[in-house]
Amino acid sequence: MVKIDILTLFPEAFSALNTSILKRAQEKDIIQINLINIRDFSKNKHKKCDDTPFSGGAGMLMTVQPIYDAIMSVKQDNSVIIIPTPTGEVFNSKLSKSLSNYEHLIFVCGHYEGIDERVYEIFNPIQVSIGDYVLTGGEIPCMAIVDSLCRFIPGVLSKDSLNDESFSNDTLEYPQYTKPKNFMGYEVPEVLFSGNHAEIEKWKKMKSLEKTLKNRPDLIKKDTF
Ligand code: SAM
């Protein structure tokens, strides 16, 4: 079982992780997701977890003490600490897959202007950005990262579900259709009913390349053709 501890000031934000596929994975004990409220570890008499930055500027920073104690309450020898931050390595399928190999992941969600730098200095976490934009907190990035990496954990998805997925072969997935065959004059491509598996595979590959060239030409490697 992969254990995922999520440290946050806003545990109520995480209900999405307890639905659908991830809910079933938790029920089957393939993964365990625990939400830990950083505020419970504050030694401040008002349970305060943020303060003004010494460098001045707008906003508040999350203080080091409650985060330090929250991490230490769950950290084991095999723990890997991950902090979502716009200043981190940009998340992708490869990083997602590699994170899915760990037995214990601890996520620390920043909020406000972010986190006192000493959390990074003390724990040397993996820092992950979900893209070149800034969100109000680490909760949504954390959910995106957890959802994505859990798909790679054996047993979470049905067998073969990861085959042909976007990014698995440095291309995007081909278009897919289901019933009905005709919707308001929009027809499913005839080749998909041909029963000719070689032709269908050829069509899928071509459509996948077309889509990748149009939407994400940066993914195409020189030796793809
Ligand atoms: N002051 C920070 C900066 O300029 O880099 C931004 C802080 S942001 C408002 C607050 C928190 O949201 C961050 O500590 C981080 O946890 C999360 N966050 C925001 N954008 C993110 C992104 N693109 N990727 C990952 N985490 C992000």
PDB file of C-alpha atoms and ligand atoms in Angstrom:
ATOM      1  CA  MET A   1       0.000   0.000   0.000  1.00  0.00           C
ATOM      2  CA  VAL A   2       1.188   3.505  -0.837  1.00  0.00           C
ATOM      3  CA  LYS A   3       0.662   5.943   2.014  1.00  0.00           C
ATOM      4  CA  ILE A   4       0.054   9.598   1.162  1.00  0.00           C
ATOM      5  CA  ASP A   5      -0.013  12.169   3.964  1.00  0.00           C
ATOM      6  CA  ILE A   6      -1.245  15.615   2.938  1.00  0.00           C
ATOM      7  CA  LEU A   7      -0.377  18.511   5.233  1.00  0.00           C
ATOM      8  CA  THR A   8      -2.650  21.497   4.682  1.00  0.00           C
ATOM      9  CA  LEU A   9      -4.417  24.386   6.368  1.00  0.00           C
ATOM     10  CA  PHE A  10      -7.544  23.516   4.353  1.00  0.00           C
ATOM     11  CA  PRO A  11      -8.328  19.765   4.613  1.00  0.00           C
ATOM     12  CA  GLU A  12     -11.907  20.492   3.518  1.00  0.00           C
ATOM     13  CA  ALA A  13     -10.585  21.248   0.017  1.00  0.00           C
ATOM     14  CA  PHE A  14      -9.713  17.596  -0.631  1.00  0.00           C
ATOM     15  CA  SER A  15     -13.093  15.872  -1.035  1.00  0.00           C
ATOM     16  CA  ALA A  16     -12.273  15.260  -4.732  1.00  0.00           C
ATOM     17  CA  LEU A  17      -9.650  12.704  -3.671  1.00  0.00           C
ATOM     18  CA  ASN A  18     -12.367  10.599  -2.061  1.00  0.00           C
ATOM     19  CA  THR A  19     -14.489  10.025  -5.137  1.00  0.00           C
ATOM     20  CA  SER A  20     -14.557   7.617  -8.073  1.00  0.00           C
ATOM     21  CA  ILE A  21     -11.329   5.746  -8.885  1.00  0.00           C
ATOM     22  CA  LEU A  22      -9.291   7.046  -5.946  1.00  0.00           C
ATOM     23  CA  LYS A  23     -12.113   6.263  -3.538  1.00  0.00           C
ATOM     24  CA  ARG A  24     -12.169   2.660  -4.780  1.00  0.00           C
ATOM     25  CA  ALA A  25      -8.359   2.428  -4.537  1.00  0.00           C
ATOM     26  CA  GLN A  26      -8.579   3.518  -0.901  1.00  0.00           C
ATOM     27  CA  GLU A  27     -11.370   1.043  -0.184  1.00  0.00           C
ATOM     28  CA  LYS A  28      -9.202  -1.722  -1.689  1.00  0.00           C
ATOM     29  CA  ASP A  29      -6.225  -0.613   0.504  1.00  0.00           C
ATOM     30  CA  ILE A  30      -4.048   0.040  -2.557  1.00  0.00           C
ATOM     31  CA  ILE A  31      -3.520   3.599  -1.374  1.00  0.00           C
ATOM     32  CA  GLN A  32      -4.142   5.391   1.884  1.00  0.00           C
ATOM     33  CA  ILE A  33      -4.663   9.165   1.860  1.00  0.00           C
ATOM     34  CA  ASN A  34      -4.497  11.012   5.187  1.00  0.00           C
ATOM     35  CA  LEU A  35      -5.321  14.700   5.616  1.00  0.00           C
ATOM     36  CA  ILE A  36      -3.382  16.446   8.362  1.00  0.00           C
ATOM     37  CA  ASN A  37      -4.276  19.960   9.483  1.00  0.00           C
ATOM     38  CA  ILE A  38      -1.083  21.987   9.934  1.00  0.00           C
ATOM     39  CA  ARG A  39      -2.989  24.318  12.300  1.00  0.00           C
ATOM     40  CA  ASP A  40      -3.244  21.483  14.865  1.00  0.00           C
ATOM     41  CA  PHE A  41       0.549  21.741  15.292  1.00  0.00           C
ATOM     42  CA  SER A  42       0.784  25.496  15.883  1.00  0.00           C
ATOM     43  CA  LYS A  43       2.296  26.394  19.258  1.00  0.00           C
ATOM     44  CA  ASN A  44       0.842  29.909  18.945  1.00  0.00           C
ATOM     45  CA  LYS A  45      -1.946  30.442  21.485  1.00  0.00           C
ATOM     46  CA  HIS A  46      -4.294  31.556  18.683  1.00  0.00           C
ATOM     47  CA  LYS A  47      -3.197  28.634  16.436  1.00  0.00           C
ATOM     48  CA  LYS A  48      -1.744  31.173  14.012  1.00  0.00           C
ATOM     49  CA  CYS A  49       0.257  29.616  11.151  1.00  0.00           C
ATOM     50  CA  ASP A  50       1.311  32.671   9.129  1.00  0.00           C
ATOM     51  CA  ASP A  51       3.185  35.912   9.601  1.00  0.00           C
ATOM     52  CA  THR A  52       4.558  38.877   7.659  1.00  0.00           C
ATOM     53  CA  PRO A  53       7.746  38.293   5.600  1.00  0.00           C
ATOM     54  CA  PHE A  54      10.964  39.910   6.951  1.00  0.00           C
ATOM     55  CA  SER A  55      11.697  41.124   3.417  1.00  0.00           C
ATOM     56  CA  GLY A  56       8.537  43.222   3.461  1.00  0.00           C
ATOM     57  CA  GLY A  57       6.109  43.129   0.571  1.00  0.00           C
ATOM     58  CA  ALA A  58       2.519  42.101   0.348  1.00  0.00           C
ATOM     59  CA  GLY A  59       0.892  39.088   1.979  1.00  0.00           C
ATOM     60  CA  MET A  60       1.640  36.546   4.656  1.00  0.00           C
ATOM     61  CA  LEU A  61       4.014  33.588   4.773  1.00  0.00           C
ATOM     62  CA  MET A  62       3.323  30.237   6.399  1.00  0.00           C
ATOM     63  CA  THR A  63       5.571  29.900   9.437  1.00  0.00           C
ATOM     64  CA  VAL A  64       8.152  27.140   9.845  1.00  0.00           C
ATOM     65  CA  GLN A  65       7.243  25.718  13.298  1.00  0.00           C
ATOM     66  CA  PRO A  66       3.767  24.229  12.624  1.00  0.00           C
ATOM     67  CA  ILE A  67       4.954  22.760   9.302  1.00  0.00           C
ATOM     68  CA  TYR A  68       8.114  21.321  10.898  1.00  0.00           C
ATOM     69  CA  ASP A  69       6.111  19.634  13.666  1.00  0.00           C
ATOM     70  CA  ALA A  70       3.422  18.398  11.245  1.00  0.00           C
ATOM     71  CA  ILE A  71       6.069  16.805   8.997  1.00  0.00           C
ATOM     72  CA  MET A  72       7.899  15.234  11.950  1.00  0.00           C
ATOM     73  CA  SER A  73       4.621  13.718  13.189  1.00  0.00           C
ATOM     74  CA  VAL A  74       4.370  11.538  10.051  1.00  0.00           C
ATOM     75  CA  LYS A  75       7.923  11.294   8.666  1.00  0.00           C
ATOM     76  CA  GLN A  76       9.516   7.831   8.496  1.00  0.00           C
ATOM     77  CA  ASP A  77      12.838   6.595   7.083  1.00  0.00           C
ATOM     78  CA  ASN A  78      11.221   5.871   3.702  1.00  0.00           C
ATOM     79  CA  SER A  79       9.270   9.152   3.409  1.00  0.00           C
ATOM     80  CA  VAL A  80       9.605  11.454   0.444  1.00  0.00           C
ATOM     81  CA  ILE A  81       8.487  15.038   0.963  1.00  0.00           C
ATOM     82  CA  ILE A  82       6.899  16.930  -1.913  1.00  0.00           C
ATOM     83  CA  ILE A  83       6.050  20.623  -1.892  1.00  0.00           C
ATOM     84  CA  PRO A  84       3.961  22.059  -4.726  1.00  0.00           C
ATOM     85  CA  THR A  85       5.390  25.468  -5.631  1.00  0.00           C
ATOM     86  CA  PRO A  86       5.507  27.596  -8.787  1.00  0.00           C
ATOM     87  CA  THR A  87       9.307  27.650  -8.350  1.00  0.00           C
ATOM     88  CA  GLY A  88       9.626  23.854  -8.650  1.00  0.00           C
ATOM     89  CA  GLU A  89      10.336  21.413 -11.473  1.00  0.00           C
ATOM     90  CA  VAL A  90       7.432  21.424 -13.927  1.00  0.00           C
ATOM     91  CA  PHE A  91       5.223  18.368 -13.418  1.00  0.00           C
ATOM     92  CA  ASN A  92       4.778  15.871 -16.242  1.00  0.00           C
ATOM     93  CA  SER A  93       3.893  12.249 -16.841  1.00  0.00           C
ATOM     94  CA  LYS A  94       7.490  11.047 -16.336  1.00  0.00           C
ATOM     95  CA  LEU A  95       7.815  12.732 -12.933  1.00  0.00           C
ATOM     96  CA  SER A  96       4.343  11.485 -12.008  1.00  0.00           C
ATOM     97  CA  LYS A  97       5.329   7.892 -12.772  1.00  0.00           C
ATOM     98  CA  SER A  98       8.549   8.160 -10.804  1.00  0.00           C
ATOM     99  CA  LEU A  99       6.696   9.549  -7.743  1.00  0.00           C
ATOM    100  CA  SER A 100       4.309   6.567  -7.882  1.00  0.00           C
ATOM    101  CA  ASN A 101       7.198   4.240  -6.952  1.00  0.00           C
ATOM    102  CA  TYR A 102       7.597   5.566  -3.397  1.00  0.00           C
ATOM    103  CA  GLU A 103       5.963   3.879  -0.407  1.00  0.00           C
ATOM    104  CA  HIS A 104       5.307   7.022   1.610  1.00  0.00           C
ATOM    105  CA  LEU A 105       4.684  10.490   0.234  1.00  0.00           C
ATOM    106  CA  ILE A 106       4.253  13.585   2.378  1.00  0.00           C
ATOM    107  CA  PHE A 107       2.768  16.612   0.618  1.00  0.00           C
ATOM    108  CA  VAL A 108       3.006  20.074   2.169  1.00  0.00           C
ATOM    109  CA  CYS A 109       0.523  22.588   0.752  1.00  0.00           C
ATOM    110  CA  GLY A 110       1.599  26.202   0.834  1.00  0.00           C
ATOM    111  CA  HIS A 111      -0.884  29.052   0.958  1.00  0.00           C
ATOM    112  CA  TYR A 112      -0.895  32.868   1.004  1.00  0.00           C
ATOM    113  CA  GLU A 113       2.553  34.047  -0.222  1.00  0.00           C
ATOM    114  CA  GLY A 114       4.024  30.598   0.309  1.00  0.00           C
ATOM    115  CA  ILE A 115       6.212  28.938   2.951  1.00  0.00           C
ATOM    116  CA  ASP A 116       9.163  30.106   5.075  1.00  0.00           C
ATOM    117  CA  GLU A 117      12.281  29.021   3.109  1.00  0.00           C
ATOM    118  CA  ARG A 118      13.672  27.135   6.109  1.00  0.00           C
ATOM    119  CA  VAL A 119      11.144  24.329   5.482  1.00  0.00           C
ATOM    120  CA  TYR A 120      12.975  23.740   2.174  1.00  0.00           C
ATOM    121  CA  GLU A 121      16.400  24.097   3.835  1.00  0.00           C
ATOM    122  CA  ILE A 122      15.603  21.589   6.594  1.00  0.00           C
ATOM    123  CA  PHE A 123      13.823  18.883   4.560  1.00  0.00           C
ATOM    124  CA  ASN A 124      15.185  19.300   1.011  1.00  0.00           C
ATOM    125  CA  PRO A 125      11.818  18.295  -0.497  1.00  0.00           C
ATOM    126  CA  ILE A 126      10.993  17.555  -4.135  1.00  0.00           C
ATOM    127  CA  GLN A 127       9.576  20.857  -5.398  1.00  0.00           C
ATOM    128  CA  VAL A 128       6.948  20.529  -8.106  1.00  0.00           C
ATOM    129  CA  SER A 129       5.178  23.179 -10.169  1.00  0.00           C
ATOM    130  CA  ILE A 130       2.022  22.278 -12.082  1.00  0.00           C
ATOM    131  CA  GLY A 131       2.633  25.003 -14.644  1.00  0.00           C
ATOM    132  CA  ASP A 132       3.761  28.543 -15.247  1.00  0.00           C
ATOM    133  CA  TYR A 133       0.966  30.306 -13.410  1.00  0.00           C
ATOM    134  CA  VAL A 134       0.216  31.040  -9.763  1.00  0.00           C
ATOM    135  CA  LEU A 135      -2.690  29.580  -7.773  1.00  0.00           C
ATOM    136  CA  THR A 136      -3.863  30.760  -4.358  1.00  0.00           C
ATOM    137  CA  GLY A 137      -2.718  27.583  -2.612  1.00  0.00           C
ATOM    138  CA  GLY A 138      -0.990  24.223  -2.927  1.00  0.00           C
ATOM    139  CA  GLU A 139      -4.224  22.251  -2.397  1.00  0.00           C
ATOM    140  CA  ILE A 140      -5.274  22.090  -6.064  1.00  0.00           C
ATOM    141  CA  PRO A 141      -1.709  21.366  -7.313  1.00  0.00           C
ATOM    142  CA  CYS A 142      -1.400  18.651  -4.649  1.00  0.00           C
ATOM    143  CA  MET A 143      -4.668  17.051  -5.770  1.00  0.00           C
ATOM    144  CA  ALA A 144      -3.541  17.131  -9.408  1.00  0.00           C
ATOM    145  CA  ILE A 145      -0.196  15.500  -8.553  1.00  0.00           C
ATOM    146  CA  VAL A 146      -1.731  12.861  -6.248  1.00  0.00           C
ATOM    147  CA  ASP A 147      -4.484  12.005  -8.735  1.00  0.00           C
ATOM    148  CA  SER A 148      -1.994  11.643 -11.553  1.00  0.00           C
ATOM    149  CA  LEU A 149       0.614   9.551  -9.707  1.00  0.00           C
ATOM    150  CA  CYS A 150      -2.036   7.234  -8.229  1.00  0.00           C
ATOM    151  CA  ARG A 151      -3.030   6.215 -11.777  1.00  0.00           C
ATOM    152  CA  PHE A 152       0.440   4.631 -12.107  1.00  0.00           C
ATOM    153  CA  ILE A 153       0.151   2.585  -8.897  1.00  0.00           C
ATOM    154  CA  PRO A 154      -0.553  -1.053  -9.830  1.00  0.00           C
ATOM    155  CA  GLY A 155      -4.202  -1.982  -9.221  1.00  0.00           C
ATOM    156  CA  VAL A 156      -5.594   1.562  -9.226  1.00  0.00           C
ATOM    157  CA  LEU A 157      -6.653   1.387 -12.886  1.00  0.00           C
ATOM    158  CA  SER A 158      -7.803  -1.648 -14.775  1.00  0.00           C
ATOM    159  CA  LYS A 159      -5.077  -3.450 -16.764  1.00  0.00           C
ATOM    160  CA  ASP A 160      -4.194  -1.813 -20.109  1.00  0.00           C
ATOM    161  CA  SER A 161      -5.838   1.522 -19.174  1.00  0.00           C
ATOM    162  CA  LEU A 162      -2.456   3.255 -19.276  1.00  0.00           C
ATOM    163  CA  ASN A 163      -1.627   1.966 -22.763  1.00  0.00           C
ATOM    164  CA  ASP A 164      -1.862   4.559 -25.541  1.00  0.00           C
ATOM    165  CA  GLU A 165      -2.656   7.336 -23.047  1.00  0.00           C
ATOM    166  CA  SER A 166      -1.511  10.839 -23.899  1.00  0.00           C
ATOM    167  CA  PHE A 167       2.219  11.320 -23.152  1.00  0.00           C
ATOM    168  CA  SER A 168       2.895   7.569 -22.819  1.00  0.00           C
ATOM    169  CA  ASN A 169       4.727   7.542 -26.175  1.00  0.00           C
ATOM    170  CA  ASP A 170       5.589  11.243 -26.413  1.00  0.00           C
ATOM    171  CA  THR A 171       2.351  11.783 -28.333  1.00  0.00           C
ATOM    172  CA  LEU A 172      -1.244  12.701 -27.500  1.00  0.00           C
ATOM    173  CA  GLU A 173      -4.042  10.160 -27.580  1.00  0.00           C
ATOM    174  CA  TYR A 174      -6.042   9.604 -30.793  1.00  0.00           C
ATOM    175  CA  PRO A 175      -9.745  10.668 -30.864  1.00  0.00           C
ATOM    176  CA  GLN A 176     -12.228   8.151 -29.455  1.00  0.00           C
ATOM    177  CA  TYR A 177     -15.936   7.615 -30.104  1.00  0.00           C
ATOM    178  CA  THR A 178     -18.759   5.665 -28.491  1.00  0.00           C
ATOM    179  CA  LYS A 179     -22.449   5.094 -29.288  1.00  0.00           C
ATOM    180  CA  PRO A 180     -24.408   6.373 -31.137  1.00  0.00           C
ATOM    181  CA  LYS A 181     -22.809   5.926 -34.540  1.00  0.00           C
ATOM    182  CA  ASN A 182     -24.459   9.078 -35.810  1.00  0.00           C
ATOM    183  CA  PHE A 183     -25.255  12.107 -33.642  1.00  0.00           C
ATOM    184  CA  MET A 184     -27.050  14.926 -35.460  1.00  0.00           C
ATOM    185  CA  GLY A 185     -25.164  14.050 -38.640  1.00  0.00           C
ATOM    186  CA  TYR A 186     -21.775  13.756 -36.894  1.00  0.00           C
ATOM    187  CA  GLU A 187     -20.541  10.303 -37.930  1.00  0.00           C
ATOM    188  CA  VAL A 188     -17.999   8.001 -36.292  1.00  0.00           C
ATOM    189  CA  PRO A 189     -15.104   7.337 -38.763  1.00  0.00           C
ATOM    190  CA  GLU A 190     -15.967   4.293 -40.892  1.00  0.00           C
ATOM    191  CA  VAL A 191     -12.577   2.609 -40.372  1.00  0.00           C
ATOM    192  CA  LEU A 192     -13.491   1.903 -36.739  1.00  0.00           C
ATOM    193  CA  PHE A 193     -16.221  -0.501 -37.896  1.00  0.00           C
ATOM    194  CA  SER A 194     -14.048  -2.216 -40.512  1.00  0.00           C
ATOM    195  CA  GLY A 195     -12.882  -5.023 -38.220  1.00  0.00           C
ATOM    196  CA  ASN A 196      -9.452  -4.596 -39.848  1.00  0.00           C
ATOM    197  CA  HIS A 197      -7.185  -4.264 -36.827  1.00  0.00           C
ATOM    198  CA  ALA A 198      -4.112  -3.271 -38.811  1.00  0.00           C
ATOM    199  CA  GLU A 199      -6.065  -0.440 -40.492  1.00  0.00           C
ATOM    200  CA  ILE A 200      -7.531   0.679 -37.169  1.00  0.00           C
ATOM    201  CA  GLU A 201      -4.060   0.749 -35.583  1.00  0.00           C
ATOM    202  CA  LYS A 202      -2.747   2.741 -38.559  1.00  0.00           C
ATOM    203  CA  TRP A 203      -5.634   5.230 -38.203  1.00  0.00           C
ATOM    204  CA  LYS A 204      -5.030   5.616 -34.463  1.00  0.00           C
ATOM    205  CA  LYS A 205      -1.317   6.284 -34.985  1.00  0.00           C
ATOM    206  CA  MET A 206      -1.985   8.831 -37.728  1.00  0.00           C
ATOM    207  CA  LYS A 207      -4.671  10.675 -35.715  1.00  0.00           C
ATOM    208  CA  SER A 208      -2.442  10.662 -32.654  1.00  0.00           C
ATOM    209  CA  LEU A 209       0.407  12.234 -34.634  1.00  0.00           C
ATOM    210  CA  GLU A 210      -1.943  14.757 -36.264  1.00  0.00           C
ATOM    211  CA  LYS A 211      -3.242  15.875 -32.878  1.00  0.00           C
ATOM    212  CA  THR A 212       0.238  16.057 -31.366  1.00  0.00           C
ATOM    213  CA  LEU A 213       1.575  18.091 -34.288  1.00  0.00           C
ATOM    214  CA  LYS A 214      -1.354  20.486 -34.019  1.00  0.00           C
ATOM    215  CA  ASN A 215      -1.556  20.918 -30.233  1.00  0.00           C
ATOM    216  CA  ARG A 216       1.859  19.914 -28.840  1.00  0.00           C
ATOM    217  CA  PRO A 217       4.539  19.887 -31.559  1.00  0.00           C
ATOM    218  CA  ASP A 218       7.153  20.229 -28.789  1.00  0.00           C
ATOM    219  CA  LEU A 219       6.491  16.586 -27.794  1.00  0.00           C
ATOM    220  CA  ILE A 220       7.458  15.145 -31.173  1.00  0.00           C
ATOM    221  CA  LYS A 221      10.980  13.752 -31.262  1.00  0.00           C
ATOM    222  CA  LYS A 222      13.008  13.885 -34.481  1.00  0.00           C
ATOM    223  CA  ASP A 223      12.952  10.073 -34.792  1.00  0.00           C
ATOM    224  CA  THR A 224       9.135   9.807 -34.530  1.00  0.00           C
ATOM    225  CA  PHE A 225       8.737   9.703 -38.342  1.00  0.00           C
TER     226      PHE A 225
HETATM  227  N1  SAM B   1       4.842  33.784  -3.787  1.00  0.00           N
HETATM  228  C1  SAM B   1       4.894  32.582  -4.555  1.00  0.00           C
HETATM  229  C2  SAM B   1       5.666  32.798  -5.838  1.00  0.00           C
HETATM  230  O1  SAM B   1       5.617  33.889  -6.384  1.00  0.00           O
HETATM  231  O2  SAM B   1       6.322  31.829  -6.325  1.00  0.00           O
HETATM  232  C3  SAM B   1       3.492  32.092  -4.897  1.00  0.00           C
HETATM  233  C4  SAM B   1       2.746  31.575  -3.724  1.00  0.00           C
HETATM  234  S1  SAM B   1       1.172  30.910  -4.148  1.00  0.00           S
HETATM  235  C5  SAM B   1       0.155  32.343  -4.088  1.00  0.00           C
HETATM  236  C6  SAM B   1       0.714  30.025  -2.717  1.00  0.00           C
HETATM  237  C7  SAM B   1       0.937  28.531  -2.790  1.00  0.00           C
HETATM  238  O3  SAM B   1       0.193  27.993  -3.860  1.00  0.00           O
HETATM  239  C8  SAM B   1       2.354  28.084  -3.033  1.00  0.00           C
HETATM  240  O4  SAM B   1       3.098  28.032  -1.826  1.00  0.00           O
HETATM  241  C9  SAM B   1       2.154  26.713  -3.625  1.00  0.00           C
HETATM  242  O5  SAM B   1       1.953  25.749  -2.630  1.00  0.00           O
HETATM  243  C10 SAM B   1       0.856  26.865  -4.392  1.00  0.00           C
HETATM  244  N2  SAM B   1       1.019  27.084  -5.837  1.00  0.00           N
HETATM  245  C11 SAM B   1       0.627  28.177  -6.526  1.00  0.00           C
HETATM  246  N3  SAM B   1       0.874  28.055  -7.832  1.00  0.00           N
HETATM  247  C12 SAM B   1       1.428  26.844  -8.005  1.00  0.00           C
HETATM  248  C13 SAM B   1       1.923  26.124  -9.131  1.00  0.00           C
HETATM  249  N4  SAM B   1       1.914  26.644 -10.344  1.00  0.00           N
HETATM  250  N5  SAM B   1       2.432  24.897  -8.928  1.00  0.00           N
HETATM  251  C14 SAM B   1       2.466  24.353  -7.698  1.00  0.00           C
HETATM  252  N6  SAM B   1       2.035  24.989  -6.592  1.00  0.00           N
HETATM  253  C15 SAM B   1       1.521  26.205  -6.726  1.00  0.00           C
END
